[in-house]
XYZ file of C-alpha atoms in Angstrom:
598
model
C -227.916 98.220 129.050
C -224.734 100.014 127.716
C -224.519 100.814 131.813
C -224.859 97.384 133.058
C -222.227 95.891 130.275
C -219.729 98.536 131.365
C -220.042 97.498 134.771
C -219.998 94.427 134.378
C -216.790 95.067 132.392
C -215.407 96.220 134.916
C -215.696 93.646 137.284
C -214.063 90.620 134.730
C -211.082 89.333 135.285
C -207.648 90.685 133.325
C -207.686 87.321 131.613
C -210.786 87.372 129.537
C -210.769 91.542 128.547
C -209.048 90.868 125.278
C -211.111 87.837 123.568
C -214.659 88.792 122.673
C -215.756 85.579 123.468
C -214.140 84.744 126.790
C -215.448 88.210 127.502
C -219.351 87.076 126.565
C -218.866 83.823 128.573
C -218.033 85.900 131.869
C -220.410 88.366 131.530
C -223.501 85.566 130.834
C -221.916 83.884 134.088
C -221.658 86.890 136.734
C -225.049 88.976 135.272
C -228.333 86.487 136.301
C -226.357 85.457 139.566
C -225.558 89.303 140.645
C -229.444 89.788 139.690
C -230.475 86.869 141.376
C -229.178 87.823 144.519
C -230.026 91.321 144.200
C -233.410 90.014 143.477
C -233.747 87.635 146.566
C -232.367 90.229 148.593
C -235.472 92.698 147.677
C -237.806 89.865 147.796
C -236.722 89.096 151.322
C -238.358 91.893 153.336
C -241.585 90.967 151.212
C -241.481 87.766 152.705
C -241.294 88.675 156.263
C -244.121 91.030 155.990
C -245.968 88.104 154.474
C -245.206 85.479 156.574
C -244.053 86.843 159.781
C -240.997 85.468 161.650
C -239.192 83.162 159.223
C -237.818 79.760 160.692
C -234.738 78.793 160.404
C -234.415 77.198 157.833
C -235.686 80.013 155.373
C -233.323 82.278 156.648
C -230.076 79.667 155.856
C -232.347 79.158 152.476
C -232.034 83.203 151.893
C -229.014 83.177 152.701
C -227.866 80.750 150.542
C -229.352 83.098 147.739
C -226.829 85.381 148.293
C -223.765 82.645 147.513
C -224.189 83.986 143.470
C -222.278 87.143 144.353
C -219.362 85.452 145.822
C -219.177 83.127 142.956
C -218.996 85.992 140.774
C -216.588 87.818 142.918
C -214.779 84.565 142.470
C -214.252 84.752 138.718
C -213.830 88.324 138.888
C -210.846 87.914 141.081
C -209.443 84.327 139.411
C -210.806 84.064 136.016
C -211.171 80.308 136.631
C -214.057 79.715 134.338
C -215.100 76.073 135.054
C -214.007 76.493 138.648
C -216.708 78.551 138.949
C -219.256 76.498 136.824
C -218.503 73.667 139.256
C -218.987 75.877 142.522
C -222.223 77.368 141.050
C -223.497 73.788 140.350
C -222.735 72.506 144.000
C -224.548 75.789 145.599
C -227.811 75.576 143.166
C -227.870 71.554 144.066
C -227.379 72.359 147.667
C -230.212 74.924 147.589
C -232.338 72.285 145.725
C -231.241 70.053 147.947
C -232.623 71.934 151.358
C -235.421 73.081 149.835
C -236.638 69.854 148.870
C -235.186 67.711 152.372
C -237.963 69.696 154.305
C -240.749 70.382 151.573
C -241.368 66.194 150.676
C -237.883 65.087 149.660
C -238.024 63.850 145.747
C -242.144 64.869 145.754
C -241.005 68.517 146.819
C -241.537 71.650 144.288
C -238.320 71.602 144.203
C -236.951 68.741 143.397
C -237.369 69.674 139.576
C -234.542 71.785 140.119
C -232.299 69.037 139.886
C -232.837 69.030 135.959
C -231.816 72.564 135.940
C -227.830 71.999 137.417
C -227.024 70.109 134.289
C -228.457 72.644 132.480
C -226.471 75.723 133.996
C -223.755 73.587 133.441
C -223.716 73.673 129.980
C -223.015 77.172 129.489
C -219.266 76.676 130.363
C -218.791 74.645 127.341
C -216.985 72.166 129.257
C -217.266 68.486 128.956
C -215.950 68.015 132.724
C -218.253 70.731 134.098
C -221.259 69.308 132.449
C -220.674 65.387 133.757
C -219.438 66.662 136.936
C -223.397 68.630 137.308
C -225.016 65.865 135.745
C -223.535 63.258 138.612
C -224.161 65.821 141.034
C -228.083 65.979 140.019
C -228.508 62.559 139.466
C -226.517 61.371 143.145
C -229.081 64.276 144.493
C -232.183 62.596 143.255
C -230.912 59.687 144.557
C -230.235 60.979 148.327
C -233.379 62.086 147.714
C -235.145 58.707 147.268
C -233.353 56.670 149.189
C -234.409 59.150 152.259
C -238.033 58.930 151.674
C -237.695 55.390 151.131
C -236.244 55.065 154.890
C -238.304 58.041 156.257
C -235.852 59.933 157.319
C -237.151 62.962 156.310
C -238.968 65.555 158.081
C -242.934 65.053 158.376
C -244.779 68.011 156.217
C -248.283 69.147 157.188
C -250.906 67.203 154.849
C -252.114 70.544 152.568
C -253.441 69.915 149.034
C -253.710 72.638 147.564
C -250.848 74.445 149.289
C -248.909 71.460 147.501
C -250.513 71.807 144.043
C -249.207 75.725 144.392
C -246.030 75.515 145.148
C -245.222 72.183 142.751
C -246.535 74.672 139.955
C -244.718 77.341 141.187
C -241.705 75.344 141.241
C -242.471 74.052 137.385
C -242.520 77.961 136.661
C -240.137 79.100 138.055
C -237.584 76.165 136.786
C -239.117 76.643 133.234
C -237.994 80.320 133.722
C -234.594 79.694 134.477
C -234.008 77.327 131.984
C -235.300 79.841 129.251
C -233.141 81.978 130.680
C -230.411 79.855 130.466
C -231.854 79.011 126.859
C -231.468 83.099 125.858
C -227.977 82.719 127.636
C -226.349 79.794 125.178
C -228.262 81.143 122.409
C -226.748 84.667 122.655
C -223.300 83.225 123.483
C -223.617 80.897 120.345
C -224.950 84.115 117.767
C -221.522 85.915 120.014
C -219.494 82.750 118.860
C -221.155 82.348 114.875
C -220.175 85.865 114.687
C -216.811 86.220 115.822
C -216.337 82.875 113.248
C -217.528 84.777 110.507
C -215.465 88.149 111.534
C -212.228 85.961 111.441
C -213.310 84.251 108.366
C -213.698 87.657 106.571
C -210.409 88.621 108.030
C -208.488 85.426 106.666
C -210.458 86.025 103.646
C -209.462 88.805 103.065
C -206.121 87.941 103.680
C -206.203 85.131 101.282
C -208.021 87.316 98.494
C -205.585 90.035 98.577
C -202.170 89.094 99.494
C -200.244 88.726 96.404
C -198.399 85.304 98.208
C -199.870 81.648 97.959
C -200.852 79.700 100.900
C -200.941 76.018 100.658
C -201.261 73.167 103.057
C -199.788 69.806 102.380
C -200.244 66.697 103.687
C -197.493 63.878 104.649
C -197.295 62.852 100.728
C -197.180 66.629 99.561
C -200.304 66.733 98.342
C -201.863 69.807 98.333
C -205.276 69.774 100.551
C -205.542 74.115 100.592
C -204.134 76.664 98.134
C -205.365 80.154 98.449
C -207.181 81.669 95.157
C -204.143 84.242 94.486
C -202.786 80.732 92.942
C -205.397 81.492 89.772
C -203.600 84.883 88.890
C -199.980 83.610 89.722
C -200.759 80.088 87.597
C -203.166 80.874 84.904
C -205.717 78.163 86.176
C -208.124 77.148 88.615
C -207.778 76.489 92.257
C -209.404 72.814 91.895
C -206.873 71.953 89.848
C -204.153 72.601 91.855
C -205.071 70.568 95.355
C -203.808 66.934 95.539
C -200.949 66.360 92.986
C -201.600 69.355 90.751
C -198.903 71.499 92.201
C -196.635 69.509 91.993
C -197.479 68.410 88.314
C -196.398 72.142 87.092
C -193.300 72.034 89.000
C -190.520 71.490 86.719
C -188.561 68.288 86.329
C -185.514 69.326 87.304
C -186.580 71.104 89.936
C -188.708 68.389 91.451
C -186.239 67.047 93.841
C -186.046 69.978 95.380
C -189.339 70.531 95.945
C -190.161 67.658 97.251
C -186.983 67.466 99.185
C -188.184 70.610 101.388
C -191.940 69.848 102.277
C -190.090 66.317 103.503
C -188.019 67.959 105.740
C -190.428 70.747 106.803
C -192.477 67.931 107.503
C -190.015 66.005 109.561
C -188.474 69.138 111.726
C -189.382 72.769 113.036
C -187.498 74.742 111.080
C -188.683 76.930 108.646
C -187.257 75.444 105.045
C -186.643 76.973 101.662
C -186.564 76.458 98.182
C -186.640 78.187 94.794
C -187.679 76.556 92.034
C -189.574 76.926 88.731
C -193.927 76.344 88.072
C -195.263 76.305 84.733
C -198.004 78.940 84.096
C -200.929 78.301 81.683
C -200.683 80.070 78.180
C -203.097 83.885 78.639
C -205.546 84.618 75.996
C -203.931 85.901 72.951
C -200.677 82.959 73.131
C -199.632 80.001 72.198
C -197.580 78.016 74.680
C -197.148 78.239 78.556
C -194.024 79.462 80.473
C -192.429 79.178 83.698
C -192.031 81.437 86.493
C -189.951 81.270 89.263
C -190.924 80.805 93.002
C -189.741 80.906 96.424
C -191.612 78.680 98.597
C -191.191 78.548 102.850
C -192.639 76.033 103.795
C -192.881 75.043 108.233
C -194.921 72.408 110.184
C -198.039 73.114 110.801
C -198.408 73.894 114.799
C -201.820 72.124 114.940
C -200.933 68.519 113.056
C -201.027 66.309 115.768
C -198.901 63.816 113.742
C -196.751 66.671 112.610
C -196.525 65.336 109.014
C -198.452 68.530 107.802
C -196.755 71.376 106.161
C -198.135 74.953 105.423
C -196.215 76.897 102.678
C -195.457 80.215 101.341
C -195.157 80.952 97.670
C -194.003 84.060 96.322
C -193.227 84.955 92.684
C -189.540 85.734 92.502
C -189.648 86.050 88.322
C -189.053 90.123 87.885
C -185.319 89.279 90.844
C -184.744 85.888 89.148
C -184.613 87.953 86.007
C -182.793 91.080 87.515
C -180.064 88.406 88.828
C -179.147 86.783 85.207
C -178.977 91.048 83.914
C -176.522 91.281 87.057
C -174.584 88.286 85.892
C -174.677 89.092 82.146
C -173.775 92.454 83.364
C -171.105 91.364 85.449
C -169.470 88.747 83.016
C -169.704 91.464 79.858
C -167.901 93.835 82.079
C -165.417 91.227 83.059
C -165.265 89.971 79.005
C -164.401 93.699 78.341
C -162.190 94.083 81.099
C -159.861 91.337 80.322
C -160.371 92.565 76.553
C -158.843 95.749 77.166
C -156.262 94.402 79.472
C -155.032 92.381 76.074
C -155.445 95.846 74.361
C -153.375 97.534 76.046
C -150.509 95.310 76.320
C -150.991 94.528 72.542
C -150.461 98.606 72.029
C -148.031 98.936 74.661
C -145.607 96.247 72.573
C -146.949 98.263 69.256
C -145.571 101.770 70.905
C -142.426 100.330 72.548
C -141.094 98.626 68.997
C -141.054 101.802 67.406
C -139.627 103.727 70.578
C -136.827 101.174 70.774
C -135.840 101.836 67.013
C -135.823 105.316 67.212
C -134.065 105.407 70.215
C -131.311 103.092 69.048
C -130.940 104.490 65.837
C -130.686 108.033 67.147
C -128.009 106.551 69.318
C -125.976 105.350 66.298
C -126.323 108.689 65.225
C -125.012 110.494 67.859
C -122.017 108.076 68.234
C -121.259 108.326 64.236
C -117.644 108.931 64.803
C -116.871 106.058 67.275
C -118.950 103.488 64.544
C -117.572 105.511 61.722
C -120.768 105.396 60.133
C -120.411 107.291 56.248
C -123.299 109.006 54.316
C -125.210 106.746 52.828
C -125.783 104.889 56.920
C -126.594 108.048 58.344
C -129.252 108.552 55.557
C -130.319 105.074 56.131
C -130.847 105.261 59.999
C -132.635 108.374 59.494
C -134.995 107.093 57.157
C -135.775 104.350 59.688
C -136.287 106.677 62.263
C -138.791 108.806 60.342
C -140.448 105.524 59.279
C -140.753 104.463 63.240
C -141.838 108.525 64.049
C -144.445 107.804 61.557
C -145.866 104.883 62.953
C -145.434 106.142 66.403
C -147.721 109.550 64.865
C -150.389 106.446 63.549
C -150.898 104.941 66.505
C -151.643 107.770 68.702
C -153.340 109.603 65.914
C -155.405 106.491 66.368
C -155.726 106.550 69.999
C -157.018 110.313 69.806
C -159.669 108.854 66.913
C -160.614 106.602 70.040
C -161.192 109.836 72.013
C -163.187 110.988 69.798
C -165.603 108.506 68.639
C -166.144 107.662 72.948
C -166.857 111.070 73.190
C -169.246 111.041 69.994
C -167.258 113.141 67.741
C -166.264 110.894 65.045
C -167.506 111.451 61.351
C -167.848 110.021 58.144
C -167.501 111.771 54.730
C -169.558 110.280 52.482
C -168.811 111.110 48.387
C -169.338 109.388 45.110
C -166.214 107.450 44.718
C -165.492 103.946 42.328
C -165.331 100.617 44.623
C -163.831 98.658 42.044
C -160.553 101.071 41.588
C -160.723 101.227 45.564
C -160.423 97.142 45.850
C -158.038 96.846 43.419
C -156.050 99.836 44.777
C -155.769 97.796 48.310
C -155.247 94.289 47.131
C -152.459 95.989 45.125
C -151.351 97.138 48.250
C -151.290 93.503 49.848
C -150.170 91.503 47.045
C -146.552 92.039 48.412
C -147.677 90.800 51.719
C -149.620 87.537 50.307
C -146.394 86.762 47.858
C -143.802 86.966 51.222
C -146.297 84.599 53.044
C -146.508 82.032 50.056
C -150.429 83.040 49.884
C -152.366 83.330 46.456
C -154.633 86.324 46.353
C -157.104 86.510 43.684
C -159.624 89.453 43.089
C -162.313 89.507 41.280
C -164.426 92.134 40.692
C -166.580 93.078 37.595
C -165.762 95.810 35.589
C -169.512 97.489 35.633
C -169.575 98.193 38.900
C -171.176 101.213 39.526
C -170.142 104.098 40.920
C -171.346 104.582 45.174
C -171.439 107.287 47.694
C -169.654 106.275 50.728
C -166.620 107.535 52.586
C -163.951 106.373 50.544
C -161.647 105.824 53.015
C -163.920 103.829 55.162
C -164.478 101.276 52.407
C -160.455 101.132 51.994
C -159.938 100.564 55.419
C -162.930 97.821 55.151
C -160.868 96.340 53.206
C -157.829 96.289 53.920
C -158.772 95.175 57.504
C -160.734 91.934 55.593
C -157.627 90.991 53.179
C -154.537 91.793 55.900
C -156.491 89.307 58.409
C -157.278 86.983 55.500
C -153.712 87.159 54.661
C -152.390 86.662 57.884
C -154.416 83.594 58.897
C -154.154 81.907 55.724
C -151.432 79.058 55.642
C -148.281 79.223 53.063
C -149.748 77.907 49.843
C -153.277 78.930 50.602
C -155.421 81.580 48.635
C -157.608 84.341 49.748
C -160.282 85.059 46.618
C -161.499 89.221 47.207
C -164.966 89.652 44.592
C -167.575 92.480 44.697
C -170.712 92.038 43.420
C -174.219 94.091 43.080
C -177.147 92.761 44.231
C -180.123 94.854 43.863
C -179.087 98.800 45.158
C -176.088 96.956 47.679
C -172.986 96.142 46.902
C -171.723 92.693 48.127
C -167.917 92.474 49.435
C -166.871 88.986 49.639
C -163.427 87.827 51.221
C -162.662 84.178 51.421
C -159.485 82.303 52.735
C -157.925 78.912 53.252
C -156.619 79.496 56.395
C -157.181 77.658 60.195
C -160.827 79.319 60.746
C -162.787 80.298 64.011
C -164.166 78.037 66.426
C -167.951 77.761 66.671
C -167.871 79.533 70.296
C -165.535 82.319 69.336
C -168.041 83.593 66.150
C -170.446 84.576 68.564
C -167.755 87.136 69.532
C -165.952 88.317 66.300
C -166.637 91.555 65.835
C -166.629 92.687 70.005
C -163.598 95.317 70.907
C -160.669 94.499 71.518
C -161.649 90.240 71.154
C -159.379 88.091 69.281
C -159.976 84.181 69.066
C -157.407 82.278 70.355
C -159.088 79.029 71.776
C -158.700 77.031 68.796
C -155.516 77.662 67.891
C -152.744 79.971 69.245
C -152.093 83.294 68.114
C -148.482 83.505 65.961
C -149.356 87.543 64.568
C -149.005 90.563 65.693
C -151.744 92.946 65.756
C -154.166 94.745 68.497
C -157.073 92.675 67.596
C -159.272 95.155 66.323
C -159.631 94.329 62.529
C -163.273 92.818 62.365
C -164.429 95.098 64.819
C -163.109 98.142 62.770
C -165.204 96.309 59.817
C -168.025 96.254 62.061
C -168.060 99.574 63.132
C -167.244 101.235 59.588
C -169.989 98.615 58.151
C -172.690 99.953 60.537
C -171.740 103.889 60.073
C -172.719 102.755 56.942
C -176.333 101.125 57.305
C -174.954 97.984 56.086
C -174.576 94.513 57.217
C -171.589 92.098 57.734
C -171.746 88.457 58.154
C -168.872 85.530 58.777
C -168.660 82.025 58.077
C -165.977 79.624 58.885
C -164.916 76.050 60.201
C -161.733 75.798 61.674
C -159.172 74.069 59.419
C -161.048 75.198 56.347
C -161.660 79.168 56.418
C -163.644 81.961 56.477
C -165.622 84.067 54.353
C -166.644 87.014 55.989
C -169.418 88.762 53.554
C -169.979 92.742 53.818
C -172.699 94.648 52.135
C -173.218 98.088 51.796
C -175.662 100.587 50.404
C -174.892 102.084 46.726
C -176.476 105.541 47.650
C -175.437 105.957 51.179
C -177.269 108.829 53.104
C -176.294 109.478 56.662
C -178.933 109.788 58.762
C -177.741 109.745 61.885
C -175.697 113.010 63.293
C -171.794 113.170 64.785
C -173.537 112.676 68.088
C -175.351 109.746 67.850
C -172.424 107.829 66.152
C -170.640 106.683 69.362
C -171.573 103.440 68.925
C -168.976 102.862 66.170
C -166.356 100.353 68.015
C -163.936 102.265 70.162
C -160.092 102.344 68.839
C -160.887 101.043 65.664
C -159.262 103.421 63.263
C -156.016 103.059 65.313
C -155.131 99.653 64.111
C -156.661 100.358 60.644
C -154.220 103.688 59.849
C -151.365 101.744 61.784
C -151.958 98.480 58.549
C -152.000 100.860 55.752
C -149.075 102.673 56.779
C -147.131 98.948 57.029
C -148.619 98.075 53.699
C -147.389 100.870 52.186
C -144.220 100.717 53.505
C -143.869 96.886 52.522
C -145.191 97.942 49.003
């Protein structure tokens, strides 16, 4: 059998080698007619030896046997399926129809024939084929009548039982054909059930395992097919997602969208699409659902007559949604810090070109001493000045090489027992000059208990002195800035309030970042690199504490510091370069002025 289908392989048409089922339909067509004919042509010697000289008649008859091989040479060369059906239809009706002309017309054997054209027909699986036999049959049986009716056929010799033979020969041997056709449709219907269920399997499979969604919508949207991958991307079942359930989790805002892109889908050819966000059900274990975001491609579907139909493509887009917004948070910190150090250095460039300028012009005095006829006691003067500008000069890029170092992870801490309360008086001493020029009232209050805690000494100084000098600074002429210390529990609580203009809501979020000074809320009248709360923040955190502010612009701020009594480092040089860059720059550069000043 594996022989014969090869061959007969072999003989199809270009045309129907590549679909199973074109390929079955071919094959059922040329195999009985090639073995009819082959079959007729071995049964014709038989004949002869049987019934002697044939007439002729029986030899056209025979010959028209042997019409099946063209017709299958026909398809073989043209792959015209019906065309065929219909040619094999008019040669078995004309055989019929020769047969039974000289054998008794619509009595004849053969005559019963008729019922098998219709029959043969309905392999092809075409509606034209099929009426095109069945008018063929039926205006045969009619030719048939209406010619015995007239008597125009041929007289046959009066035989009984020769009659009674052939009539159930010809029942046989038309009940044998139409089994066979029977076996034919049968087998090309189990060929068609199971290339169905092979392509089902395959789209199942597809639809199982890909990790998109594949819907179908109809002309209102509504979903009438969603894959099952929609349970594991949605947290719920299919059923609930066909008619208006999709669109139900789709959220509000994005609705327009949505709906915006199946309508035009719908309406055009184009491939459309849209992102937007679905609400997935709440997993075992939580309380309340979230959204995820989608990308959804959504095209006409090719076999909508109407064209209002739309298939889509969903495809969760949550893990790039999310690795966009770290780009852009990325992006807009690095620009934030950017334009922060852009402020830094021209802030530090104007700190390192007043003292330049000073010693530069003072030295120049100098030098020129005879033409000014400067005496003694100027001399002494401008040199003092230019030590006091060298010395500034030495703070700031002592500072700058601190910033080296604590980028590079170098920077250290010293901590020792040391007496808070001596070290806040010590600096509010220090700025009590500074608050009396600027008409400010400073007030400190600290108890005289307070214990004794291990710290780096000059870290809390520089704590505060940064919290007082910007207190100071921002504080209005006849305002106050109140400096207490208090313990609470094994912390110590360092509290600095002012009078002064206060931050804006938005700029809090920020206080504390390098190089960031607010300036939205009011404009900036002071000099300074910006750095002081960050230097706070940094120092505060070397230390394991915590720092806090409050304020509402036009009323002040109280920015609230607490640190461990019994500080114990634990992390090592290495691990501290998280402490804000620059920060001891500014900080040495304000106690050498307040020292100076005092």
């Amino acid at each position: 059998m594996s022989t014969i289908r090869d061959c007969l392989d072999a003989l199809l048409h270009p045309s129907a080698r590549y679909d199973a089922l074109t390929r079955a339909r071919h094959r059922a067509f040329m195999a009985p007619r090639l073995l009819g004919s082959l079959a007729a042509l071995a049964a014709f010697p038989v004949y002869l030896a049987m019934r002697g000289a044939p007439t002729a008649l029986e030899v056209a008859a025979f010959a028209w046997l042997i019409a099946p091989i063209l017709l299958s040479w026909f398809l073989s060369r043209t792959g015209r399926y019906e065309g065929a059906h219909i040619l094999s239809a008019l040669a078995l009706a004309g055989l019929v129809m020769m047969v039974a002309v000289t054998t008794g017309g619509i009595q004849s054997f053969a005559a019963v024939w008729l019922i098998v054209v219709p029959l043969e027909a309905s392999l092809s699986a075409s509606r034209r084929v099929v009426a095109f036999a069945s008018a063929l049959a039926l205006a045969c049986a009619a030719l048939l009548i209406v010619l015995g009716n007239f008597h125009l056929l041929p007289e046959a010799a009066p035989n009984a039982a020769l009659s009674g033979v052939l009539m159930g020969a010809g029942v046989a041997s038309a009940t044998l054909y139409a089994a066979g056709l029977a076996v034919s449709a049968e087998s090309l219907a189990r060929t068609s059930v199971s290339l169905l269920y092979l392509e089902e399997d395959r789209y199942r499979l597809l639809a199982h395992n890909m990790s998109d969604v594949i819907s179908r919508h109809n002309r209102n949207g509504a979903v009438e097919f969603i894959s099952p991958v929609a349970e594991a991307m949605l947290g719920t079942a299919v059923a609930r997602l066909t008619g208006h359930g999709l669109f139900d989790r789709v959220h509000v805002a994005d609705r327009p969208a949505y709906l915006t892109a199946l309508s035009d889908a719908a309406r055009g050819s184009e491939q459309r699409s849209v992102e937007f966000r679905l609400r997935r059900d709440a997993a075992r274990g939580q309380n309340a659902s979230d959204f995820i975001w989608v990308e959804m491609r959504c095209r006409p579907l090719e076999r909508a007559s109407s064209g209002a139909e739309v298939v889509a493509v969903i495809r969760d887009i949550t893990d790039r949604k999310l690795q966009e917004q770290a780009l852009e948070m990325a992006r807009t910190a690095a620009e934030q810090a950017d334009a922060s150090k852009t402020r830094f250095l021209a802030t530090m460039s104007h700190e390192l070109r007043t003292p330049l300028n000073a010693i530069i012009g003072f030295s120049e005095m100098i030098v020129h001493e005879e033409a000014m006829m400067l005496d003694a006691a100027r001399r002494r003067e401008y040199a003092q000045l230019i030590n006091d500008s060298g010395q500034h000069l030495l703070s700031v890029v002592n500072g700058i090489l601190d910033m080296s170092k604590m980028e590079t992870g170098n920077f250290e801490i010293s901590p020792e027992p040391f007496a808070p309360r001596a070290a806040l008086l010590h600096c509010c001493n220090l700025l009590a000059l500074k608050a009396r020029d600027n008409g400010v009232d400073l007030i400190t209050r600290a108890a005289d208990d307070l214990p004794v805690m291990n710290g780096d000494p000059r870290a809390f100084k520089q704590i505060a002195l940064n919290l007082i000098n910007n207190a100071i600074k921002f504080t209005e002429r006849g305002g106050s800035v109140t400096v207490s210390a208090a313990i609470e529990g094994t912390r110590l609580m360092l509290v600095v309030t002012d009078t002064g203009v206060g931050i804006a809501v938005e700029d809090l979020a920020r206080i504390g970042d390098p190089f960031f000074q607010a300036g939205k809320t009011y404009q900036r009248k002071h000099e300074g690199t910006g750095l002081g709360l960050s230097i706070v923040k940094g120092l505060v955190g070397l230390h394991h504490g915590e720092m806090n502010v409050q304020s509402t612009v036009g009323e002040g701020t109280t920015v609230t510091v607490t640190l461990p009594l019994d500080f114990v480092p634990l992390l090592s040089p290495s691990n501290v370069a998280t402490l804000v860059p620059a920060q001891r720059a500014e900080s040495q550069d304000q106690e050498h002025q307040v020292k100076k000043s005092a």
